[in-house]
CSV table of C-alpha atoms and ligand atoms in Angstrom, one decimal:
chain,number,residue,atom,x,y,z
A,1,MET,CA,-66.5,-12.7,-47.9
A,2,THR,CA,-64.8,-11.9,-44.7
A,3,GLY,CA,-61.4,-10.5,-43.9
A,4,SER,CA,-60.0,-14.0,-43.4
A,5,SER,CA,-60.5,-14.9,-47.1
A,6,TYR,CA,-58.1,-14.2,-49.9
A,7,GLU,CA,-55.3,-15.9,-48.2
A,8,TYR,CA,-53.4,-16.0,-51.4
A,9,ILE,CA,-53.4,-12.2,-51.5
A,10,LYS,CA,-52.0,-12.0,-48.0
A,11,GLU,CA,-49.3,-14.6,-48.8
A,12,ASN,CA,-48.3,-12.6,-51.9
A,13,VAL,CA,-48.0,-9.4,-49.8
A,14,ARG,CA,-46.0,-11.1,-47.1
A,15,GLN,CA,-43.6,-12.6,-49.7
A,16,LEU,CA,-43.1,-9.2,-51.4
A,17,LEU,CA,-42.6,-7.3,-48.1
A,18,LYS,CA,-40.0,-9.9,-47.2
A,19,GLU,CA,-38.3,-9.5,-50.6
A,20,LEU,CA,-38.2,-5.7,-50.9
A,21,PRO,CA,-35.1,-4.1,-49.6
A,22,PRO,CA,-35.4,-1.6,-46.7
A,23,GLY,CA,-36.3,1.8,-47.9
A,24,VAL,CA,-38.3,0.5,-50.9
A,25,GLU,CA,-42.0,1.3,-50.5
A,26,LEU,CA,-44.7,-1.0,-51.8
A,27,VAL,CA,-47.7,0.6,-53.6
A,28,ALA,CA,-50.5,-2.0,-54.1
A,29,ALA,CA,-51.9,-1.2,-57.6
A,30,ALA,CA,-55.6,-1.9,-56.9
A,31,LYS,CA,-57.3,-1.2,-60.3
A,32,GLN,CA,-60.3,-3.5,-60.8
A,33,GLN,CA,-60.0,-5.0,-57.3
A,34,THR,CA,-62.9,-5.1,-54.8
A,35,PRO,CA,-62.5,-3.3,-51.4
A,36,GLU,CA,-62.5,-6.8,-49.8
A,37,LYS,CA,-59.4,-7.8,-51.8
A,38,ILE,CA,-57.7,-4.5,-51.0
A,39,MET,CA,-58.5,-5.1,-47.3
A,40,ALA,CA,-56.8,-8.5,-47.4
A,41,ALA,CA,-53.7,-6.8,-48.8
A,42,ILE,CA,-53.8,-4.2,-46.1
A,43,GLU,CA,-54.3,-6.9,-43.4
A,44,ALA,CA,-51.0,-8.5,-44.6
A,45,GLY,CA,-49.1,-5.2,-44.4
A,46,VAL,CA,-49.7,-3.0,-47.4
A,47,LYS,CA,-49.6,0.7,-46.4
A,48,ILE,CA,-50.1,2.5,-49.7
A,49,ILE,CA,-52.9,1.9,-52.2
A,50,GLY,CA,-52.4,2.9,-55.8
A,51,GLU,CA,-55.5,3.8,-57.8
A,52,ASN,CA,-55.9,4.6,-61.5
A,53,TYR,CA,-59.4,5.7,-61.5
A,54,VAL,CA,-61.0,8.4,-59.2
A,55,GLN,CA,-64.3,6.6,-59.3
A,56,GLU,CA,-62.9,3.3,-58.2
A,57,ALA,CA,-61.0,5.0,-55.5
A,58,VAL,CA,-64.2,6.7,-54.2
A,59,SER,CA,-65.8,3.2,-53.7
A,60,ALA,CA,-62.7,1.7,-52.1
A,61,PHE,CA,-62.1,4.8,-49.9
A,62,GLN,CA,-65.7,4.6,-48.6
A,63,VAL,CA,-64.9,1.2,-47.2
A,64,ILE,CA,-61.3,1.5,-46.2
A,65,GLY,CA,-60.8,5.2,-45.3
A,66,ARG,CA,-57.7,6.8,-44.0
A,67,SER,CA,-56.0,3.7,-42.5
A,68,VAL,CA,-53.7,3.7,-45.5
A,69,GLN,CA,-52.2,6.2,-47.8
A,70,TRP,CA,-53.9,6.7,-51.2
A,71,SER,CA,-51.7,7.3,-54.3
A,72,PHE,CA,-53.1,8.3,-57.6
A,73,ILE,CA,-51.2,6.4,-60.4
A,74,GLY,CA,-53.5,6.8,-63.4
A,75,HIS,CA,-54.1,9.6,-65.9
A,76,LEU,CA,-55.8,12.4,-64.1
A,77,GLN,CA,-58.5,14.3,-66.1
A,78,LYS,CA,-59.0,17.9,-65.0
A,79,ASN,CA,-62.7,17.3,-64.3
A,80,LYS,CA,-61.8,14.7,-61.7
A,81,VAL,CA,-59.2,16.8,-59.8
A,82,LYS,CA,-61.6,18.1,-57.2
A,83,LYS,CA,-62.6,14.7,-56.1
A,84,ALA,CA,-59.0,13.3,-56.4
A,85,VAL,CA,-57.8,16.1,-54.1
A,86,GLU,CA,-60.3,15.0,-51.4
A,87,ILE,CA,-59.1,11.4,-51.4
A,88,PHE,CA,-55.4,11.2,-52.4
A,89,ASP,CA,-52.4,11.7,-50.3
A,90,ILE,CA,-50.1,11.9,-53.3
A,91,ILE,CA,-50.5,12.2,-57.1
A,92,GLU,CA,-47.8,10.4,-59.0
A,93,THR,CA,-48.8,11.4,-62.5
A,94,VAL,CA,-48.5,15.1,-63.1
A,95,ASP,CA,-47.4,15.6,-66.7
A,96,SER,CA,-48.5,19.2,-67.6
A,97,VAL,CA,-48.5,22.6,-66.2
A,98,GLU,CA,-52.2,22.8,-66.8
A,99,LEU,CA,-52.9,19.8,-64.6
A,100,ALA,CA,-50.5,21.1,-61.9
A,101,GLU,CA,-52.3,24.4,-62.0
A,102,GLU,CA,-55.7,22.7,-61.6
A,103,ILE,CA,-54.5,20.5,-58.7
A,104,ASN,CA,-53.0,23.6,-57.0
A,105,ARG,CA,-56.3,25.5,-57.4
A,106,ARG,CA,-58.3,22.7,-55.9
A,107,CYS,CA,-55.8,22.2,-53.1
A,108,ALA,CA,-55.8,25.9,-52.3
A,109,ALA,CA,-59.6,25.8,-52.0
A,110,ALA,CA,-59.4,22.7,-49.7
A,111,GLY,CA,-56.5,24.2,-47.6
A,112,LYS,CA,-54.1,21.4,-48.5
A,113,VAL,CA,-50.6,20.9,-49.8
A,114,MET,CA,-50.4,18.0,-52.3
A,115,PRO,CA,-47.3,15.9,-52.7
A,116,VAL,CA,-46.8,15.3,-56.4
A,117,LEU,CA,-44.5,13.3,-58.7
A,118,ILE,CA,-43.8,14.1,-62.4
A,119,GLU,CA,-44.7,11.2,-64.7
A,120,VAL,CA,-41.8,10.7,-67.1
A,121,ASN,CA,-42.4,9.2,-70.5
A,122,SER,CA,-39.0,7.5,-70.3
A,123,GLY,CA,-39.6,5.5,-73.5
A,124,ARG,CA,-40.5,8.6,-75.4
A,125,GLU,CA,-43.6,6.8,-76.8
A,126,PRO,CA,-45.9,9.4,-78.3
A,127,GLN,CA,-49.1,7.5,-77.5
A,128,LYS,CA,-48.2,7.4,-73.8
A,129,PHE,CA,-48.7,9.8,-71.0
A,130,GLY,CA,-45.9,11.6,-69.1
A,131,VAL,CA,-43.4,14.2,-70.2
A,132,PHE,CA,-40.3,13.4,-72.2
A,133,PRO,CA,-37.2,13.4,-70.1
A,134,GLU,CA,-35.8,16.6,-71.6
A,135,LYS,CA,-39.0,18.4,-70.4
A,136,VAL,CA,-38.8,17.4,-66.8
A,137,GLU,CA,-36.8,20.2,-65.5
A,138,GLU,CA,-39.0,22.8,-67.1
A,139,LEU,CA,-42.2,21.2,-65.6
A,140,ALA,CA,-40.4,20.9,-62.2
A,141,ARG,CA,-39.6,24.6,-62.2
A,142,ALA,CA,-43.2,25.4,-63.0
A,143,ILE,CA,-44.6,23.1,-60.3
A,144,ILE,CA,-42.5,24.7,-57.6
A,145,GLN,CA,-44.1,28.0,-58.3
A,146,PHE,CA,-47.5,26.5,-57.0
A,147,SER,CA,-47.7,27.0,-53.3
A,148,ASN,CA,-50.2,24.2,-52.7
A,149,LEU,CA,-48.1,21.5,-54.5
A,150,ARG,CA,-45.0,19.9,-53.2
A,151,LEU,CA,-42.7,18.3,-55.8
A,152,CYS,CA,-41.5,15.0,-54.3
A,153,GLY,CA,-39.9,13.2,-57.2
A,154,LEU,CA,-40.5,11.2,-60.4
A,155,MET,CA,-42.6,8.2,-61.6
A,156,THR,CA,-42.3,6.3,-64.8
A,157,MET,CA,-44.0,3.3,-66.3
A,158,GLY,CA,-41.3,2.3,-68.9
A,159,PRO,CA,-42.1,0.1,-71.8
A,160,PHE,CA,-43.6,-2.7,-69.8
A,161,GLU,CA,-44.3,-5.5,-72.1
A,162,GLY,CA,-42.0,-8.5,-72.4
A,163,ASP,CA,-38.5,-8.8,-71.0
A,164,PRO,CA,-37.9,-6.6,-68.0
A,165,GLU,CA,-34.2,-6.2,-69.1
A,166,GLU,CA,-35.5,-4.1,-71.9
A,167,SER,CA,-36.8,-1.6,-69.3
A,168,ARG,CA,-33.5,-1.3,-67.6
A,169,SER,CA,-32.0,1.6,-69.7
A,170,TYR,CA,-35.3,3.6,-69.2
A,171,PHE,CA,-35.2,3.1,-65.5
A,172,ARG,CA,-31.5,4.1,-65.4
A,173,GLU,CA,-32.2,7.3,-67.4
A,174,THR,CA,-35.0,8.2,-65.1
A,175,ARG,CA,-32.8,7.6,-62.0
A,176,GLN,CA,-30.2,9.9,-63.6
A,177,LEU,CA,-32.8,12.5,-64.0
A,178,PHE,CA,-34.0,12.0,-60.5
A,179,ASP,CA,-30.4,12.6,-59.2
A,180,TYR,CA,-30.1,15.7,-61.5
A,181,LEU,CA,-33.3,17.1,-60.1
A,182,LYS,CA,-32.2,16.5,-56.6
A,183,GLY,CA,-29.0,18.3,-57.3
A,184,LEU,CA,-30.8,21.4,-58.4
A,185,ASN,CA,-32.0,22.0,-54.8
A,186,LEU,CA,-35.2,23.6,-56.2
A,187,PRO,CA,-36.7,25.8,-53.4
A,188,GLY,CA,-39.8,24.1,-51.9
A,189,ALA,CA,-39.2,20.8,-53.6
A,190,GLU,CA,-38.4,17.6,-51.6
A,191,ILE,CA,-37.0,15.2,-54.2
A,192,ARG,CA,-37.1,11.9,-52.5
A,193,ILE,CA,-39.5,9.5,-54.3
A,194,LEU,CA,-38.5,7.5,-57.4
A,195,SER,CA,-41.5,5.4,-58.4
A,196,MET,CA,-40.8,2.7,-61.0
A,197,GLY,CA,-41.3,-0.9,-61.5
A,198,MET,CA,-44.4,-3.1,-61.7
A,199,THR,CA,-44.9,-6.9,-61.4
A,200,ASN,CA,-42.6,-7.9,-64.3
A,201,SER,CA,-40.0,-5.2,-63.8
A,202,TYR,CA,-39.7,-4.3,-60.1
A,203,ARG,CA,-36.5,-6.2,-59.5
A,204,VAL,CA,-34.8,-4.4,-62.3
A,205,ALA,CA,-36.2,-1.1,-61.2
A,206,ILE,CA,-34.9,-1.5,-57.7
A,207,GLU,CA,-31.5,-2.4,-59.0
A,208,GLU,CA,-31.6,0.9,-60.9
A,209,GLY,CA,-32.6,2.9,-57.9
A,210,ALA,CA,-36.4,2.8,-57.5
A,211,ASN,CA,-37.5,3.4,-53.9
A,212,ARG,CA,-41.2,2.9,-54.6
A,213,VAL,CA,-42.7,0.0,-56.7
A,214,ARG,CA,-46.3,-0.3,-57.9
A,215,ILE,CA,-47.4,-3.9,-57.9
A,216,GLY,CA,-50.8,-5.3,-58.9
A,217,THR,CA,-50.7,-8.7,-60.5
A,218,ALA,CA,-48.1,-10.2,-58.1
A,219,ILE,CA,-50.4,-9.3,-55.2
A,220,PHE,CA,-54.0,-9.8,-56.6
A,221,GLY,CA,-53.3,-12.2,-59.5
A,222,PRO,CA,-54.0,-11.5,-63.2
A,223,ARG,CA,-56.7,-9.0,-64.1
A,224,LEU,CA,-59.6,-9.9,-66.4
B,1,PLP,C1,-51.6,-1.4,-63.2
B,1,PLP,C2,-50.5,-0.6,-62.9
B,1,PLP,C3,-49.4,-1.1,-62.1
B,1,PLP,C4,-49.2,-2.5,-61.7
B,1,PLP,O1,-49.2,-3.4,-62.8
B,1,PLP,P1,-48.9,-4.9,-62.6
B,1,PLP,O2,-48.2,-5.3,-63.8
B,1,PLP,O3,-50.2,-5.6,-62.4
B,1,PLP,O4,-48.0,-5.1,-61.4
B,1,PLP,C5,-48.4,-0.2,-61.8
B,1,PLP,N1,-48.4,1.1,-62.2
B,1,PLP,C6,-49.5,1.6,-62.9
B,1,PLP,C7,-49.5,3.1,-63.3
B,1,PLP,C8,-50.5,0.8,-63.3
B,1,PLP,O5,-51.5,1.3,-64.0
């Protein structure tokens, strides 16, 4: 396959970029996609690649390199942090002090400062990752103590099955939390990224204040 293939991917990206309001960043959620498909998205204007698995990111990164930003959007296991720190420009899914501490340790060793978001479990679903909204401030105050992390905002999945209107109240609550966190003026933090909304919910998320959306299916088509 050459770079001129996957015209549907390029068309999807162009449509999305046309639709997104100024100031809303597009993250192409690339799980299960080949480097060739990701390249097609990049050729059409994608600037940020979202990866859920460090191992998949390693393969894609070997082909694509630093021409784009790499954003980690999956659940990060501690034994993958070292590799993740080498590749990613931002980690969107910090949800414990222990994980923050490990990222900080690896970044200190690598001489880097890592931008991070706190993943909020806005639906308060026990089986899901992320911290409950009422625990976000506590984690934020812990993260700013780590000198090799920079706290940049919040990320949430929301309950994503079915009607996107059902996600609206969760996005709204996360936006309120984001504004609250910004208002705390935490030293060293730079609260500016609110990452929420996927293929079925990004329009609602943007209406509720998202400035970063993570979209897979609407770019690459349905996953297997
Ligand atoms: C897969 C994934 C997305 C994109 O989902 P789509 O419904 O395919 O757009 C966004 N965020 C995260 C964390 C994901 O794992």
